[in-house]
């Protein structure tokens, strides 16, 4: 079991550009959540996908959008990048309600210059 | 709105000490609480998961307790080692995971 895999591991983008991050969940998990972790802070919830639909959303602007595919993998898209979007983006997979907790990937380090 | 705090923010101890990390949360309506370890620039590694009906969980030198009514959890690390140096995060699972800011632990040889 490969666990949760994210790609790419590092990314540098210019302010105003768009970026797509990818996540493959742990085998058997159908729920994917995305988190943003700024330096020195705890992760902040962006949104959660289940059955290819966004089920919950945190306090993030519409520039942040996502998608879940039939194989449960997911993408996070961020449009019109700002310098403040620079962070570690973490993907977590779980079963609905996370009865056995969540498993996290290694993250994608996004730097906006 | 769920809020999670962790005390202390940072901790530096000599090798071999037993230590306690604290986590507090404001809304007791949770499914479970999970403790994670994060090494610099890396993702999160799950350490312990406590269901809302449980009082504690143990794994090796780690023991985590949960008092849902008072909104508190503690992570106890016995006989600390330099390899334990990392940031420790607690997360409460209600509608989604809400994380604390973490405790940055440094264990000195």
Short mmCIF file of C-alpha atoms in Angstrom, two decimals:
data_model
loop_
_atom_site.label_atom_id
_atom_site.label_comp_id
_atom_site.label_asym_id
_atom_site.label_seq_id
_atom_site.Cartn_x
_atom_site.Cartn_y
_atom_site.Cartn_z
CA UNK A 1 0.00 0.00 0.00
CA UNK A 2 1.60 3.24 -1.19
CA UNK A 3 -0.35 5.37 1.27
CA UNK A 4 -1.32 8.88 0.23
CA UNK A 5 0.78 10.23 -2.62
CA UNK A 6 0.98 13.84 -3.75
CA UNK A 7 2.56 15.45 -6.75
CA UNK A 8 4.56 17.46 -7.39
CA UNK A 9 6.65 17.70 -4.22
CA UNK A 10 7.83 21.23 -4.91
CA UNK A 11 6.55 23.95 -7.19
CA UNK A 12 7.49 27.55 -7.91
CA UNK A 13 4.92 29.80 -9.56
CA UNK A 14 4.66 33.47 -10.40
CA UNK A 15 2.03 35.70 -8.86
CA UNK A 16 -1.15 35.65 -10.95
CA UNK A 17 -0.56 32.20 -12.40
CA UNK A 18 -2.66 29.11 -11.83
CA UNK A 19 -1.54 25.83 -10.25
CA UNK A 20 -2.87 22.27 -10.02
CA UNK A 21 -1.84 19.89 -7.27
CA UNK A 22 -2.64 16.18 -7.30
CA UNK A 23 -3.41 13.56 -4.69
CA UNK A 24 -3.94 9.81 -4.77
CA UNK A 25 -5.60 8.50 -1.62
CA UNK A 26 -4.70 5.46 0.41
CA UNK A 27 -6.13 2.27 -1.00
CA UNK A 28 -9.74 1.79 0.10
CA UNK A 29 -10.25 5.42 1.09
CA UNK A 30 -12.93 7.37 -0.75
CA UNK A 31 -12.78 10.72 1.04
CA UNK A 32 -10.09 13.28 0.26
CA UNK A 33 -9.46 16.50 2.15
CA UNK A 34 -7.04 19.30 1.39
CA UNK A 35 -5.23 21.49 3.89
CA UNK A 36 -2.99 24.53 3.64
CA UNK A 37 -0.14 24.84 6.12
CA UNK A 38 1.66 28.16 6.31
CA UNK A 39 5.11 28.20 7.85
CA UNK A 40 5.00 27.78 11.61
CA UNK A 41 1.25 27.16 11.75
CA UNK A 42 -1.07 24.19 11.95
CA UNK A 43 -2.82 23.00 8.78
CA UNK A 44 -6.01 24.82 7.80
CA UNK A 45 -8.90 22.93 6.20
CA UNK A 46 -9.62 23.94 2.59
CA UNK A 47 -12.27 21.46 1.45
CA UNK A 48 -13.30 17.82 1.40
CA UNK A 49 -14.44 15.63 -1.48
CA UNK A 50 -16.57 12.53 -1.30
CA UNK A 51 -18.34 10.78 -4.17
CA UNK A 52 -16.85 13.34 -6.57
CA UNK A 53 -18.57 16.22 -4.82
CA UNK A 54 -17.32 18.95 -2.53
CA UNK A 55 -18.95 18.10 0.79
CA UNK A 56 -17.41 20.67 3.11
CA UNK A 57 -15.43 23.82 2.66
CA UNK A 58 -13.29 25.89 4.95
CA UNK A 59 -12.81 29.62 4.90
CA UNK A 60 -10.97 29.88 1.59
CA UNK A 61 -11.85 32.07 -1.41
CA UNK A 62 -13.29 30.75 -4.65
CA UNK A 63 -9.83 30.93 -6.19
CA UNK A 64 -9.38 27.55 -4.52
CA UNK A 65 -11.27 24.80 -6.29
CA UNK A 66 -11.01 21.08 -6.56
CA UNK A 67 -12.11 17.94 -8.21
CA UNK A 68 -12.41 14.28 -7.36
CA UNK A 69 -12.24 11.58 -9.98
CA UNK A 70 -14.07 8.23 -10.09
CA UNK A 71 -10.91 6.49 -8.81
CA UNK A 72 -11.07 8.81 -5.75
CA UNK A 73 -7.94 10.74 -6.70
CA UNK A 74 -8.24 14.49 -6.38
CA UNK A 75 -6.89 17.78 -7.65
CA UNK A 76 -6.58 21.14 -5.98
CA UNK A 77 -6.56 24.16 -8.26
CA UNK A 78 -5.59 27.64 -7.23
CA UNK A 79 -6.17 30.55 -9.61
CA UNK A 80 -4.68 34.04 -9.60
CA UNK A 81 -1.92 33.07 -7.21
CA UNK A 82 -0.95 35.50 -4.46
CA UNK A 83 2.29 35.64 -2.53
CA UNK A 84 0.28 34.58 0.54
CA UNK A 85 -0.63 31.31 -1.14
CA UNK A 86 2.91 30.11 -0.54
CA UNK A 87 2.53 27.14 1.81
CA UNK A 88 2.70 23.40 2.20
CA UNK A 89 -0.45 21.84 0.76
CA UNK A 90 -1.42 18.58 2.38
CA UNK A 91 -3.83 15.98 1.16
CA UNK A 92 -5.52 13.59 3.57
CA UNK A 93 -7.54 10.51 2.80
CA UNK A 94 -10.02 8.74 5.02
CA UNK A 95 -13.28 6.89 5.11
CA UNK A 96 -16.42 9.03 5.62
CA UNK A 97 -16.40 10.45 9.14
CA UNK A 98 -12.77 9.30 9.51
CA UNK A 99 -13.57 6.57 12.04
CA UNK A 100 -10.01 5.29 11.80
CA UNK A 101 -8.45 8.71 11.46
CA UNK A 102 -6.91 10.39 8.47
CA UNK A 103 -3.74 9.60 6.57
CA UNK A 104 -1.69 12.41 5.14
CA UNK A 105 0.60 12.67 2.18
CA UNK A 106 4.01 14.32 2.25
CA UNK A 107 2.61 17.51 0.82
CA UNK A 108 3.38 19.86 -2.03
CA UNK A 109 5.53 22.88 -1.19
CA UNK A 110 4.21 25.79 -3.26
CA UNK A 111 6.27 28.94 -3.52
CA UNK A 112 4.73 31.97 -5.22
CA UNK A 113 7.23 34.62 -6.33
CA UNK B 1 -16.51 27.17 15.62
CA UNK B 2 -13.97 24.64 16.88
CA UNK B 3 -10.71 26.10 18.16
CA UNK B 4 -7.69 24.05 19.16
CA UNK B 5 -4.78 25.28 21.23
CA UNK B 6 -1.57 23.55 22.24
CA UNK B 7 0.71 24.23 25.17
CA UNK B 8 3.63 24.68 25.25
CA UNK B 9 4.43 26.18 21.87
CA UNK B 10 8.00 24.94 22.16
CA UNK B 11 9.88 22.64 24.49
CA UNK B 12 13.54 21.74 24.86
CA UNK B 13 14.50 18.87 27.15
CA UNK B 14 17.53 16.66 27.77
CA UNK B 15 17.42 13.11 26.53
CA UNK B 16 15.68 10.64 28.84
CA UNK B 17 13.09 12.98 30.29
CA UNK B 18 9.40 12.15 30.40
CA UNK B 19 7.26 14.93 28.99
CA UNK B 20 3.66 15.98 28.49
CA UNK B 21 2.20 17.92 25.60
CA UNK B 22 -1.20 19.53 26.05
CA UNK B 23 -4.07 20.08 23.62
CA UNK B 24 -7.34 21.91 24.34
CA UNK B 25 -10.44 22.23 22.18
CA UNK B 26 -13.62 24.25 22.54
CA UNK B 27 -16.33 21.99 21.07
CA UNK B 28 -16.72 18.54 22.61
CA UNK B 29 -18.84 17.27 19.69
CA UNK B 30 -16.03 15.29 18.06
CA UNK B 31 -15.72 11.85 16.51
CA UNK B 32 -12.11 11.39 17.49
CA UNK B 33 -8.82 13.12 18.17
CA UNK B 34 -5.58 12.35 16.44
CA UNK B 35 -1.99 13.19 17.35
CA UNK B 36 0.50 13.70 14.55
CA UNK B 37 4.21 14.19 14.25
CA UNK B 38 5.69 16.49 11.63
CA UNK B 39 9.37 16.70 10.75
CA UNK B 40 10.60 19.96 9.15
CA UNK B 41 9.22 20.41 5.64
CA UNK B 42 7.52 17.02 5.70
CA UNK B 43 3.98 15.70 5.86
CA UNK B 44 2.12 14.41 8.90
CA UNK B 45 2.71 11.04 10.49
CA UNK B 46 -0.14 9.71 12.61
CA UNK B 47 0.91 8.72 16.11
CA UNK B 48 -2.27 7.92 17.99
CA UNK B 49 -6.00 8.05 17.34
CA UNK B 50 -8.46 8.26 20.22
CA UNK B 51 -12.14 7.72 19.55
CA UNK B 52 -14.56 10.00 21.38
CA UNK B 53 -15.71 7.07 23.53
CA UNK B 54 -12.17 6.20 24.62
CA UNK B 55 -10.10 7.66 27.42
CA UNK B 56 -6.62 6.79 26.23
CA UNK B 57 -4.44 5.05 23.68
CA UNK B 58 -0.90 3.76 23.94
CA UNK B 59 1.76 3.01 21.37
CA UNK B 60 5.25 2.17 22.59
CA UNK B 61 6.60 5.13 24.55
CA UNK B 62 3.59 7.26 23.66
CA UNK B 63 0.36 7.55 25.61
CA UNK B 64 -2.47 9.88 24.73
CA UNK B 65 -5.46 10.65 26.90
CA UNK B 66 -8.75 12.31 26.10
CA UNK B 67 -11.18 14.09 28.40
CA UNK B 68 -13.92 15.12 26.02
CA UNK B 69 -16.07 16.81 28.64
CA UNK B 70 -13.31 19.23 29.58
CA UNK B 71 -12.01 19.57 26.03
CA UNK B 72 -8.50 18.32 26.78
CA UNK B 73 -6.03 15.78 25.52
CA UNK B 74 -2.48 15.09 26.58
CA UNK B 75 0.34 13.29 24.81
CA UNK B 76 2.82 11.68 27.17
CA UNK B 77 6.24 10.75 25.82
CA UNK B 78 8.32 8.50 28.04
CA UNK B 79 12.12 8.41 28.06
CA UNK B 80 12.50 10.99 25.30
CA UNK B 81 15.16 10.50 22.62
CA UNK B 82 16.81 12.92 20.16
CA UNK B 83 14.87 11.19 17.38
CA UNK B 84 11.65 12.44 18.99
CA UNK B 85 12.57 16.00 17.99
CA UNK B 86 9.77 17.25 15.75
CA UNK B 87 6.57 19.28 15.84
CA UNK B 88 3.61 17.52 17.43
CA UNK B 89 0.14 18.45 16.27
CA UNK B 90 -3.21 17.48 17.68
CA UNK B 91 -6.30 17.49 15.50
CA UNK B 92 -9.92 17.08 16.50
CA UNK B 93 -12.30 15.49 14.03
CA UNK B 94 -15.82 16.90 13.97
CA UNK B 95 -17.10 17.87 10.53
CA UNK B 96 -13.46 17.95 9.48
CA UNK B 97 -10.06 17.99 11.16
CA UNK B 98 -9.21 21.16 13.06
CA UNK B 99 -5.57 21.40 14.02
CA UNK B 100 -3.76 23.10 16.81
CA UNK B 101 -0.66 25.20 16.07
CA UNK B 102 1.66 22.47 17.30
CA UNK B 103 4.33 22.00 19.93
CA UNK B 104 7.90 22.15 18.66
CA UNK B 105 9.94 19.61 20.62
CA UNK B 106 13.71 19.47 20.79
CA UNK B 107 15.35 16.61 22.68
CA UNK B 108 19.00 17.30 23.37
CA UNK B 109 21.55 14.46 23.48
#
